[in-house]
Amino acid sequence: MGTIWTPKLNSYSGAKYLRLAQAAADAINQKELLANTKLPPQRRLADALGVTVGTVTRAYAVLEQRGYVYAKVGAGTFVRAEESEFKNKQINFATCQPPLTNQISVLSDAMSQLAKSPQRLTQLMAYHGEPLKEHQLIFSQWLHKRGITQQPEQIVFTHGAQQGIFAVLNGLMQAGDTLLCEGNCYPGIHTAAVQLGINIEPITLSDEGLDLSELEQKIIAHQPKVLYITPNNQNPTCIQYNLSQRQAILALTKKYNLVILEDDVNYCLSSEWHSPIWSIEQGSEQSEDPGHVIYLSSLSKVFCGGLRQGFLLVPNLYALKIKQAIHSQCWMISPLNTELACRVIQNPEFMGQREQVIAQRQQLCIEMGQRLGLKQRWRGLNGWLQLALPLKAHHVVTALAQKNILVRNGDDFNNHQNFIRLSIGDAADDKIFVQQLAIIEACIKSLSQTAYSVV
């Protein structure tokens, strides 16, 4: 027999399964549902609430993913005891990833739909050296809705943005060439450059973007073929280039004939995001054949990293070289993977409540930084916080690691000005997130109150 528990969902908002999941979580937190209690059978609860069995199944899956319940095959779903595997789990504020909200159900839907289409599966199981046109069209329509103008044939799929970076450098540069990039930038660009024997020359960052004078000087001195930048949300500093910066950088690349590799992977809230340099060039009346910007993005920071769906927008001039570089690495991009990605972005519930969750968590982090009196900048999933001496960044990183909380040291990005980077997406449950954020705040406050912080 299952527990006689019938929640009232009217006080909750969002999709029905999320309302049910939150109601159950609240009942568990308030001890209305005790540890090891069996939840109602799914069909019985569905009938009592007037919803489908699938709605209850989704809600129970969310609860299990968030650590509230566990399932026993053939026995049912039970409330997890507080002394669980999640108690001593490392909480990852170090890796930039979106919080888990409805991704499991959206991906499950996509896989279920595809499993019921044997003819489509047969087609996808074959070799396809070129992207399927229907996949390009779906992504093109999705990008148009986001305000990014392009043609479907300009889309080149990759297995994640890192492969996109490697393919562009491999296709357009040679060993011994110099790549210009932002100072303190994403470490993956260094990994790719070292592998290809490419030299990196960093450009100093200001609060508005690149130091334009230094950029032009280094273009003249090194005659680079490619400039790698992240204008919408610089990693790790969260700097966003203003419009005049973007226009000036585009003008310089045209003047000296180099290519911008514009990385727009890092997530921004809709209120934070701005049209990329790619779109500025595409919309320029002075450019009949735009060919100075390659746009890079993926679903990793907006949906999940495990899907490994990246994509490039490539001018016709460079398409063949970049496709050849991809073929040299893996011959073809999995059409099965891209099919799932297409079904995911077509789902009306693709984002669910994720934007709201990110905005709420970001605000909580900002308020923490304000209470601690820290210089900080937040955008999307990341925060860049400068600690006040004598407290050192490595003291905080080490102390938090001892409490099973991971954060990034600014030194990891070759920045030695006493910064840490916090990423807000790992904790699946808001309650856990708030608890761990309180530990971070208490740790920084405690260490700051000693004359010499020693860990």
GROMACS .gro file of C-alpha atoms in nm:
model
  455
    1MET     CA    1   0.000   0.000   0.000
    2GLY     CA    2   0.123   0.349  -0.083
    3THR     CA    3   0.100   0.652   0.142
    4ILE     CA    4  -0.233   0.832   0.141
    5TRP     CA    5  -0.098   1.170   0.033
    6THR     CA    6  -0.272   1.401  -0.211
    7PRO     CA    7  -0.108   1.743  -0.246
    8LYS     CA    8  -0.276   2.067  -0.349
    9LEU     CA    9  -0.100   2.208  -0.654
   10ASN     CA   10  -0.283   2.540  -0.686
   11SER     CA   11  -0.022   2.728  -0.482
   12TYR     CA   12   0.259   2.622  -0.719
   13SER     CA   13   0.341   2.750  -1.067
   14GLY     CA   14   0.491   2.593  -1.376
   15ALA     CA   15   0.435   2.263  -1.553
   16LYS     CA   16   0.217   2.013  -1.364
   17TYR     CA   17   0.497   1.764  -1.304
   18LEU     CA   18   0.722   2.038  -1.161
   19ARG     CA   19   0.441   2.160  -0.935
   20LEU     CA   20   0.391   1.806  -0.809
   21ALA     CA   21   0.764   1.756  -0.757
   22GLN     CA   22   0.791   2.080  -0.558
   23ALA     CA   23   0.487   1.989  -0.349
   24ALA     CA   24   0.643   1.654  -0.263
   25ALA     CA   25   0.979   1.819  -0.183
   26ASP     CA   26   0.804   2.063   0.052
   27ALA     CA   27   0.616   1.776   0.218
   28ILE     CA   28   0.946   1.592   0.273
   29ASN     CA   29   1.119   1.903   0.410
   30GLN     CA   30   0.827   1.972   0.643
   31LYS     CA   31   0.826   1.607   0.765
   32GLU     CA   32   0.478   1.548   0.629
   33LEU     CA   33   0.638   1.263   0.434
   34LEU     CA   34   0.889   1.087   0.659
   35ALA     CA   35   1.209   0.905   0.566
   36ASN     CA   36   1.155   0.564   0.404
   37THR     CA   37   0.785   0.637   0.349
   38LYS     CA   38   0.652   0.491   0.026
   39LEU     CA   39   0.502   0.748  -0.208
   40PRO     CA   40   0.157   0.679  -0.354
   41PRO     CA   41   0.150   0.448  -0.657
   42GLN     CA   42   0.171   0.658  -0.968
   43ARG     CA   43  -0.166   0.561  -1.118
   44ARG     CA   44  -0.347   0.616  -0.788
   45LEU     CA   45  -0.193   0.962  -0.742
   46ALA     CA   46  -0.264   1.050  -1.107
   47ASP     CA   47  -0.632   0.961  -1.064
   48ALA     CA   48  -0.654   1.159  -0.738
   49LEU     CA   49  -0.502   1.470  -0.898
   50GLY     CA   50  -0.671   1.438  -1.236
   51VAL     CA   51  -0.341   1.423  -1.427
   52THR     CA   52  -0.178   1.166  -1.649
   53VAL     CA   53   0.041   0.886  -1.516
   54GLY     CA   54   0.323   1.036  -1.724
   55THR     CA   55   0.299   1.359  -1.520
   56VAL     CA   56   0.348   1.165  -1.196
   57THR     CA   57   0.631   0.961  -1.350
   58ARG     CA   58   0.811   1.282  -1.446
   59ALA     CA   59   0.760   1.431  -1.100
   60TYR     CA   60   0.899   1.122  -0.929
   61ALA     CA   61   1.198   1.126  -1.168
   62VAL     CA   62   1.271   1.488  -1.075
   63LEU     CA   63   1.249   1.404  -0.704
   64GLU     CA   64   1.490   1.113  -0.748
   65GLN     CA   65   1.733   1.326  -0.946
   66ARG     CA   66   1.722   1.592  -0.673
   67GLY     CA   67   1.796   1.336  -0.405
   68TYR     CA   68   1.460   1.337  -0.223
   69VAL     CA   69   1.352   0.982  -0.309
   70TYR     CA   70   1.484   0.651  -0.436
   71ALA     CA   71   1.314   0.381  -0.641
   72LYS     CA   72   1.308   0.007  -0.570
   73VAL     CA   73   1.236  -0.211  -0.871
   74GLY     CA   74   0.896  -0.374  -0.826
   75ALA     CA   75   0.839  -0.207  -0.488
   76GLY     CA   76   0.781   0.162  -0.559
   77THR     CA   77   0.932   0.499  -0.473
   78PHE     CA   78   1.044   0.587  -0.119
   79VAL     CA   79   1.150   0.901   0.067
   80ARG     CA   80   1.526   0.903   0.108
   81ALA     CA   81   1.665   0.920   0.461
   82GLU     CA   82   1.863   1.235   0.549
   83GLU     CA   83   2.178   1.031   0.601
   84SER     CA   84   2.210   0.967   0.230
   85GLU     CA   85   2.472   0.955  -0.037
   86PHE     CA   86   2.403   1.322  -0.105
   87LYS     CA   87   2.512   1.440   0.237
   88ASN     CA   88   2.884   1.409   0.166
   89LYS     CA   89   2.863   1.479  -0.206
   90GLN     CA   90   3.099   1.740  -0.344
   91ILE     CA   91   2.910   2.052  -0.446
   92ASN     CA   92   3.056   2.187  -0.766
   93PHE     CA   93   3.067   2.567  -0.787
   94ALA     CA   94   3.378   2.529  -1.006
   95THR     CA   95   3.233   2.394  -1.332
   96CYS     CA   96   3.013   2.616  -1.545
   97GLN     CA   97   2.699   2.413  -1.611
   98PRO     CA   98   2.325   2.484  -1.608
   99PRO     CA   99   2.117   2.376  -1.308
  100LEU     CA  100   1.913   2.063  -1.358
  101THR     CA  101   1.548   2.158  -1.391
  102ASN     CA  102   1.351   1.980  -1.663
  103GLN     CA  103   1.638   1.851  -1.880
  104ILE     CA  104   1.582   1.486  -1.789
  105SER     CA  105   1.218   1.491  -1.895
  106VAL     CA  106   1.289   1.689  -2.215
  107LEU     CA  107   1.567   1.450  -2.316
  108SER     CA  108   1.355   1.149  -2.219
  109ASP     CA  109   1.078   1.275  -2.445
  110ALA     CA  110   1.321   1.316  -2.734
  111MET     CA  111   1.463   0.967  -2.690
  112SER     CA  112   1.118   0.814  -2.651
  113GLN     CA  113   0.989   0.981  -2.967
  114LEU     CA  114   1.292   0.870  -3.164
  115ALA     CA  115   1.261   0.512  -3.034
  116LYS     CA  116   0.911   0.498  -3.182
  117SER     CA  117   1.038   0.597  -3.530
  118PRO     CA  118   1.223   0.293  -3.671
  119GLN     CA  119   1.234   0.438  -4.022
  120ARG     CA  120   1.402   0.754  -3.895
  121LEU     CA  121   1.642   0.550  -3.681
  122THR     CA  122   1.740   0.345  -3.985
  123GLN     CA  123   1.828   0.663  -4.172
  124LEU     CA  124   2.027   0.805  -3.881
  125MET     CA  125   2.228   0.485  -3.833
  126ALA     CA  126   2.391   0.526  -4.175
  127TYR     CA  127   2.708   0.722  -4.251
  128HIS     CA  128   2.647   1.090  -4.330
  129GLY     CA  129   2.961   1.281  -4.416
  130GLU     CA  130   2.768   1.608  -4.444
  131PRO     CA  131   2.510   1.748  -4.197
  132LEU     CA  132   2.151   1.650  -4.273
  133LYS     CA  133   1.972   1.947  -4.430
  134GLU     CA  134   1.671   1.901  -4.202
  135HIS     CA  135   1.901   1.933  -3.898
  136GLN     CA  136   2.053   2.252  -4.035
  137LEU     CA  137   1.706   2.393  -4.102
  138ILE     CA  138   1.584   2.321  -3.748
  139PHE     CA  139   1.888   2.487  -3.592
  140SER     CA  140   1.860   2.776  -3.837
  141GLN     CA  141   1.499   2.839  -3.735
  142TRP     CA  142   1.595   2.820  -3.368
  143LEU     CA  143   1.877   3.071  -3.417
  144HIS     CA  144   1.648   3.307  -3.610
  145LYS     CA  145   1.411   3.309  -3.311
  146ARG     CA  146   1.709   3.414  -3.097
  147GLY     CA  147   1.784   3.701  -3.334
  148ILE     CA  148   2.087   3.545  -3.507
  149THR     CA  149   2.059   3.583  -3.884
  150GLN     CA  150   2.220   3.309  -4.095
  151GLN     CA  151   2.155   3.055  -4.368
  152PRO     CA  152   2.107   2.683  -4.287
  153GLU     CA  153   2.402   2.585  -4.508
  154GLN     CA  154   2.632   2.804  -4.295
  155ILE     CA  155   2.577   2.577  -3.992
  156VAL     CA  156   2.852   2.325  -3.921
  157PHE     CA  157   2.785   2.084  -3.633
  158THR     CA  158   3.052   1.974  -3.387
  159HIS     CA  159   3.075   1.747  -3.084
  160GLY     CA  160   3.088   2.034  -2.836
  161ALA     CA  161   3.239   2.380  -2.866
  162GLN     CA  162   3.591   2.260  -2.785
  163GLN     CA  163   3.596   2.054  -3.105
  164GLY     CA  164   3.471   2.363  -3.287
  165ILE     CA  165   3.765   2.564  -3.152
  166PHE     CA  166   4.013   2.295  -3.252
  167ALA     CA  167   3.863   2.258  -3.600
  168VAL     CA  168   3.882   2.633  -3.671
  169LEU     CA  169   4.244   2.660  -3.554
  170ASN     CA  170   4.339   2.340  -3.735
  171GLY     CA  171   4.166   2.447  -4.055
  172LEU     CA  172   4.280   2.809  -4.075
  173MET     CA  173   4.622   2.815  -3.903
  174GLN     CA  174   4.956   2.639  -3.918
  175ALA     CA  175   5.219   2.551  -3.659
  176GLY     CA  176   5.418   2.861  -3.572
  177ASP     CA  177   5.130   3.102  -3.643
  178THR     CA  178   5.018   3.342  -3.369
  179LEU     CA  179   4.666   3.342  -3.227
  180LEU     CA  180   4.544   3.656  -3.053
  181CYS     CA  181   4.307   3.607  -2.759
  182GLU     CA  182   4.182   3.777  -2.446
  183GLY     CA  183   4.406   3.787  -2.144
  184ASN     CA  184   4.287   3.544  -1.872
  185CYS     CA  185   4.069   3.354  -2.118
  186TYR     CA  186   3.916   3.007  -2.133
  187PRO     CA  187   4.196   2.749  -2.074
  188GLY     CA  188   4.068   2.521  -2.352
  189ILE     CA  189   4.194   2.761  -2.617
  190HIS     CA  190   4.547   2.719  -2.480
  191THR     CA  191   4.510   2.340  -2.486
  192ALA     CA  192   4.409   2.345  -2.853
  193ALA     CA  193   4.684   2.590  -2.950
  194VAL     CA  194   4.958   2.389  -2.778
  195GLN     CA  195   4.842   2.071  -2.950
  196LEU     CA  196   4.866   2.242  -3.290
  197GLY     CA  197   5.196   2.422  -3.222
  198ILE     CA  198   5.029   2.765  -3.240
  199ASN     CA  199   5.163   3.059  -3.039
  200ILE     CA  200   4.921   3.261  -2.824
  201GLU     CA  201   4.948   3.634  -2.769
  202PRO     CA  202   4.707   3.772  -2.505
  203ILE     CA  203   4.536   4.112  -2.528
  204THR     CA  204   4.471   4.308  -2.208
  205LEU     CA  205   4.108   4.326  -2.098
  206SER     CA  206   3.934   4.642  -1.978
  207ASP     CA  207   3.585   4.668  -1.829
  208GLU     CA  208   3.453   4.738  -2.180
  209GLY     CA  209   3.641   4.459  -2.357
  210LEU     CA  210   3.980   4.450  -2.529
  211ASP     CA  211   4.242   4.724  -2.515
  212LEU     CA  212   4.191   4.835  -2.876
  213SER     CA  213   4.523   5.016  -2.905
  214GLU     CA  214   4.712   4.709  -2.788
  215LEU     CA  215   4.504   4.490  -3.018
  216GLU     CA  216   4.603   4.690  -3.327
  217GLN     CA  217   4.968   4.699  -3.224
  218LYS     CA  218   4.979   4.322  -3.186
  219ILE     CA  219   4.795   4.266  -3.513
  220ILE     CA  220   5.066   4.467  -3.687
  221ALA     CA  221   5.348   4.297  -3.495
  222HIS     CA  222   5.232   3.933  -3.525
  223GLN     CA  223   5.016   3.933  -3.841
  224PRO     CA  224   4.773   3.678  -3.694
  225LYS     CA  225   4.511   3.491  -3.893
  226VAL     CA  226   4.262   3.450  -3.607
  227LEU     CA  227   4.142   3.649  -3.305
  228TYR     CA  228   3.957   3.446  -3.037
  229ILE     CA  229   3.713   3.643  -2.818
  230THR     CA  230   3.404   3.592  -2.599
  231PRO     CA  231   3.218   3.925  -2.631
  232ASN     CA  232   2.889   3.838  -2.462
  233ASN     CA  233   3.019   3.680  -2.144
  234GLN     CA  234   3.395   3.666  -2.104
  235ASN     CA  235   3.516   3.363  -1.913
  236PRO     CA  236   3.613   3.403  -1.630
  237THR     CA  237   3.574   3.780  -1.579
  238CYS     CA  238   3.207   3.811  -1.691
  239ILE     CA  239   3.302   4.123  -1.891
  240GLN     CA  240   3.066   4.203  -2.177
  241TYR     CA  241   3.195   4.399  -2.475
  242ASN     CA  242   2.990   4.709  -2.551
  243LEU     CA  243   2.857   4.783  -2.901
  244SER     CA  244   3.128   5.035  -2.992
  245GLN     CA  245   3.392   4.774  -2.893
  246ARG     CA  246   3.236   4.511  -3.116
  247GLN     CA  247   3.214   4.748  -3.409
  248ALA     CA  248   3.574   4.867  -3.360
  249ILE     CA  249   3.707   4.510  -3.340
  250LEU     CA  250   3.517   4.414  -3.656
  251ALA     CA  251   3.660   4.719  -3.836
  252LEU     CA  252   4.015   4.622  -3.735
  253THR     CA  253   3.974   4.264  -3.856
  254LYS     CA  254   3.851   4.390  -4.192
  255LYS     CA  255   4.136   4.641  -4.214
  256TYR     CA  256   4.404   4.380  -4.146
  257ASN     CA  257   4.220   4.079  -4.295
  258LEU     CA  258   4.196   3.838  -4.004
  259VAL     CA  259   3.913   3.620  -3.876
  260ILE     CA  260   3.725   3.661  -3.548
  261LEU     CA  261   3.642   3.333  -3.375
  262GLU     CA  262   3.348   3.455  -3.165
  263ASP     CA  263   3.274   3.216  -2.877
  264ASP     CA  264   2.918   3.261  -2.749
  265VAL     CA  265   2.900   2.942  -2.546
  266ASN     CA  266   2.875   3.098  -2.200
  267TYR     CA  267   2.512   3.139  -2.097
  268CYS     CA  268   2.356   3.480  -2.048
  269LEU     CA  269   2.014   3.559  -1.908
  270SER     CA  270   1.785   3.695  -2.180
  271SER     CA  271   1.817   4.041  -2.023
  272GLU     CA  272   2.197   4.018  -2.041
  273TRP     CA  273   2.247   3.878  -2.392
  274HIS     CA  274   2.332   4.100  -2.689
  275SER     CA  275   2.347   4.037  -3.061
  276PRO     CA  276   2.685   3.887  -3.159
  277ILE     CA  277   2.950   4.038  -3.386
  278TRP     CA  278   2.846   3.777  -3.643
  279SER     CA  279   2.508   3.951  -3.672
  280ILE     CA  280   2.670   4.295  -3.693
  281GLU     CA  281   2.871   4.183  -3.994
  282GLN     CA  282   2.578   4.000  -4.154
  283GLY     CA  283   2.368   4.316  -4.125
  284SER     CA  284   2.636   4.549  -4.258
  285GLU     CA  285   2.538   4.712  -4.587
  286GLN     CA  286   2.907   4.771  -4.660
  287SER     CA  287   2.986   4.398  -4.667
  288GLU     CA  288   2.853   4.218  -4.977
  289ASP     CA  289   3.028   3.893  -4.881
  290PRO     CA  290   3.074   3.881  -4.502
  291GLY     CA  291   3.371   3.664  -4.419
  292HIS     CA  292   3.553   3.792  -4.110
  293VAL     CA  293   3.352   3.627  -3.829
  294ILE     CA  294   3.303   3.262  -3.734
  295TYR     CA  295   3.040   3.217  -3.465
  296LEU     CA  296   3.070   2.933  -3.212
  297SER     CA  297   2.816   2.808  -2.961
  298SER     CA  298   2.667   2.490  -2.813
  299LEU     CA  299   2.389   2.352  -2.593
  300SER     CA  300   2.629   2.278  -2.306
  301LYS     CA  301   2.561   2.585  -2.093
  302VAL     CA  302   2.195   2.624  -2.186
  303PHE     CA  303   2.083   2.258  -2.162
  304CYS     CA  304   2.351   2.008  -2.060
  305GLY     CA  305   2.714   1.931  -2.128
  306GLY     CA  306   2.661   1.560  -2.184
  307LEU     CA  307   2.468   1.611  -2.506
  308ARG     CA  308   2.791   1.742  -2.670
  309GLN     CA  309   2.610   1.941  -2.936
  310GLY     CA  310   2.816   2.231  -3.062
  311PHE     CA  311   2.780   2.430  -3.382
  312LEU     CA  312   2.962   2.689  -3.591
  313LEU     CA  313   2.832   2.955  -3.829
  314VAL     CA  314   3.095   2.963  -4.101
  315PRO     CA  315   3.134   3.199  -4.400
  316ASN     CA  316   3.151   3.013  -4.732
  317LEU     CA  317   3.516   3.112  -4.772
  318TYR     CA  318   3.626   2.890  -4.481
  319ALA     CA  319   3.365   2.613  -4.482
  320LEU     CA  320   3.565   2.353  -4.674
  321LYS     CA  321   3.882   2.390  -4.465
  322ILE     CA  322   3.692   2.365  -4.137
  323LYS     CA  323   3.486   2.065  -4.251
  324GLN     CA  324   3.807   1.891  -4.360
  325ALA     CA  325   3.955   1.959  -4.015
  326ILE     CA  326   3.649   1.800  -3.851
  327HIS     CA  327   3.665   1.499  -4.085
  328SER     CA  328   4.031   1.450  -3.993
  329GLN     CA  329   3.931   1.417  -3.626
  330CYS     CA  330   3.615   1.205  -3.638
  331TRP     CA  331   3.517   1.175  -4.008
  332MET     CA  332   3.160   1.276  -3.930
  333ILE     CA  333   2.946   1.428  -3.657
  334SER     CA  334   2.694   1.178  -3.522
  335PRO     CA  335   2.354   1.239  -3.687
  336LEU     CA  336   2.194   1.051  -3.398
  337ASN     CA  337   2.333   1.305  -3.152
  338THR     CA  338   2.222   1.597  -3.368
  339GLU     CA  339   1.876   1.444  -3.411
  340LEU     CA  340   1.832   1.434  -3.034
  341ALA     CA  341   1.954   1.793  -3.009
  342CYS     CA  342   1.703   1.901  -3.273
  343ARG     CA  343   1.417   1.733  -3.089
  344VAL     CA  344   1.532   1.896  -2.765
  345ILE     CA  345   1.536   2.253  -2.899
  346GLN     CA  346   1.200   2.199  -3.068
  347ASN     CA  347   1.037   2.100  -2.737
  348PRO     CA  348   0.819   2.390  -2.608
  349GLU     CA  349   0.948   2.305  -2.258
  350PHE     CA  350   1.313   2.329  -2.369
  351MET     CA  351   1.402   2.595  -2.109
  352GLY     CA  352   1.123   2.527  -1.859
  353GLN     CA  353   1.189   2.731  -1.544
  354ARG     CA  354   1.566   2.731  -1.589
  355GLU     CA  355   1.596   3.102  -1.667
  356GLN     CA  356   1.409   3.189  -1.346
  357VAL     CA  357   1.619   2.949  -1.137
  358ILE     CA  358   1.943   3.096  -1.274
  359ALA     CA  359   1.823   3.454  -1.216
  360GLN     CA  360   1.722   3.375  -0.857
  361ARG     CA  361   2.052   3.202  -0.778
  362GLN     CA  362   2.252   3.479  -0.940
  363GLN     CA  363   2.072   3.737  -0.724
  364LEU     CA  364   2.141   3.536  -0.407
  365CYS     CA  365   2.510   3.529  -0.499
  366ILE     CA  366   2.517   3.903  -0.568
  367GLU     CA  367   2.361   3.972  -0.229
  368MET     CA  368   2.623   3.749  -0.064
  369GLY     CA  369   2.903   3.942  -0.234
  370GLN     CA  370   2.749   4.271  -0.123
  371ARG     CA  371   2.731   4.155   0.239
  372LEU     CA  372   3.098   4.055   0.222
  373GLY     CA  373   3.193   4.386   0.062
  374LEU     CA  374   3.359   4.218  -0.237
  375LYS     CA  375   3.425   4.363  -0.579
  376GLN     CA  376   3.223   4.137  -0.806
  377ARG     CA  377   3.075   4.092  -1.151
  378TRP     CA  378   2.804   3.839  -1.238
  379ARG     CA  379   2.667   3.726  -1.570
  380GLY     CA  380   2.474   3.412  -1.654
  381LEU     CA  381   2.609   3.114  -1.462
  382ASN     CA  382   2.936   3.272  -1.346
  383GLY     CA  383   3.054   3.522  -1.088
  384TRP     CA  384   3.399   3.682  -1.066
  385LEU     CA  385   3.482   3.795  -0.711
  386GLN     CA  386   3.794   3.974  -0.591
  387LEU     CA  387   3.895   3.898  -0.233
  388ALA     CA  388   4.039   4.166  -0.005
  389LEU     CA  389   4.392   4.114   0.124
  390PRO     CA  390   4.532   3.969   0.346
  391LEU     CA  391   4.285   3.693   0.250
  392LYS     CA  392   4.421   3.500  -0.047
  393ALA     CA  393   4.218   3.322  -0.312
  394HIS     CA  394   4.399   2.992  -0.262
  395HIS     CA  395   4.313   3.004   0.111
  396VAL     CA  396   3.942   3.019   0.029
  397VAL     CA  397   3.963   2.753  -0.243
  398THR     CA  398   4.146   2.516  -0.008
  399ALA     CA  399   3.918   2.580   0.291
  400LEU     CA  400   3.604   2.525   0.083
  401ALA     CA  401   3.747   2.206  -0.071
  402GLN     CA  402   3.781   2.068   0.282
  403LYS     CA  403   3.407   2.130   0.317
  404ASN     CA  404   3.338   1.944  -0.014
  405ILE     CA  405   3.268   2.267  -0.203
  406LEU     CA  406   3.463   2.332  -0.522
  407VAL     CA  407   3.534   2.682  -0.660
  408ARG     CA  408   3.789   2.806  -0.915
  409ASN     CA  409   4.097   3.011  -0.835
  410GLY     CA  410   4.164   3.304  -1.064
  411ASP     CA  411   4.516   3.164  -1.104
  412ASP     CA  412   4.361   2.886  -1.315
  413PHE     CA  413   4.295   3.153  -1.579
  414ASN     CA  414   4.637   3.314  -1.543
  415ASN     CA  415   4.489   3.597  -1.336
  416HIS     CA  416   4.686   3.667  -1.019
  417GLN     CA  417   4.483   3.955  -0.874
  418ASN     CA  418   4.319   3.750  -0.597
  419PHE     CA  419   3.996   3.647  -0.773
  420ILE     CA  420   3.779   3.340  -0.740
  421ARG     CA  421   3.515   3.226  -0.989
  422LEU     CA  422   3.186   3.083  -0.869
  423SER     CA  423   2.953   2.893  -1.103
  424ILE     CA  424   2.598   2.845  -0.983
  425GLY     CA  425   2.459   2.544  -1.165
  426ASP     CA  426   2.560   2.222  -0.989
  427ALA     CA  427   2.309   2.194  -0.704
  428ALA     CA  428   1.986   2.045  -0.841
  429ASP     CA  429   1.783   2.162  -0.543
  430ASP     CA  430   1.744   2.525  -0.441
  431LYS     CA  431   1.750   2.435  -0.072
  432ILE     CA  432   2.090   2.266  -0.110
  433PHE     CA  433   2.216   2.562  -0.312
  434VAL     CA  434   2.118   2.809  -0.039
  435GLN     CA  435   2.279   2.594   0.230
  436GLN     CA  436   2.606   2.563   0.038
  437LEU     CA  437   2.611   2.934  -0.046
  438ALA     CA  438   2.579   3.009   0.324
  439ILE     CA  439   2.883   2.789   0.391
  440ILE     CA  440   3.081   2.980   0.126
  441GLU     CA  441   2.983   3.313   0.280
  442ALA     CA  442   3.066   3.197   0.634
  443CYS     CA  443   3.402   3.062   0.520
  444ILE     CA  444   3.506   3.385   0.347
  445LYS     CA  445   3.384   3.592   0.640
  446SER     CA  446   3.566   3.377   0.895
  447LEU     CA  447   3.894   3.378   0.703
  448SER     CA  448   3.868   3.754   0.643
  449GLN     CA  449   3.842   3.823   1.016
  450THR     CA  450   4.189   3.683   1.089
  451ALA     CA  451   4.490   3.908   1.044
  452TYR     CA  452   4.674   3.636   0.853
  453SER     CA  453   4.462   3.372   0.685
  454VAL     CA  454   4.622   3.032   0.722
  455VAL     CA  455   4.470   2.712   0.592
   0.00000   0.00000   0.00000
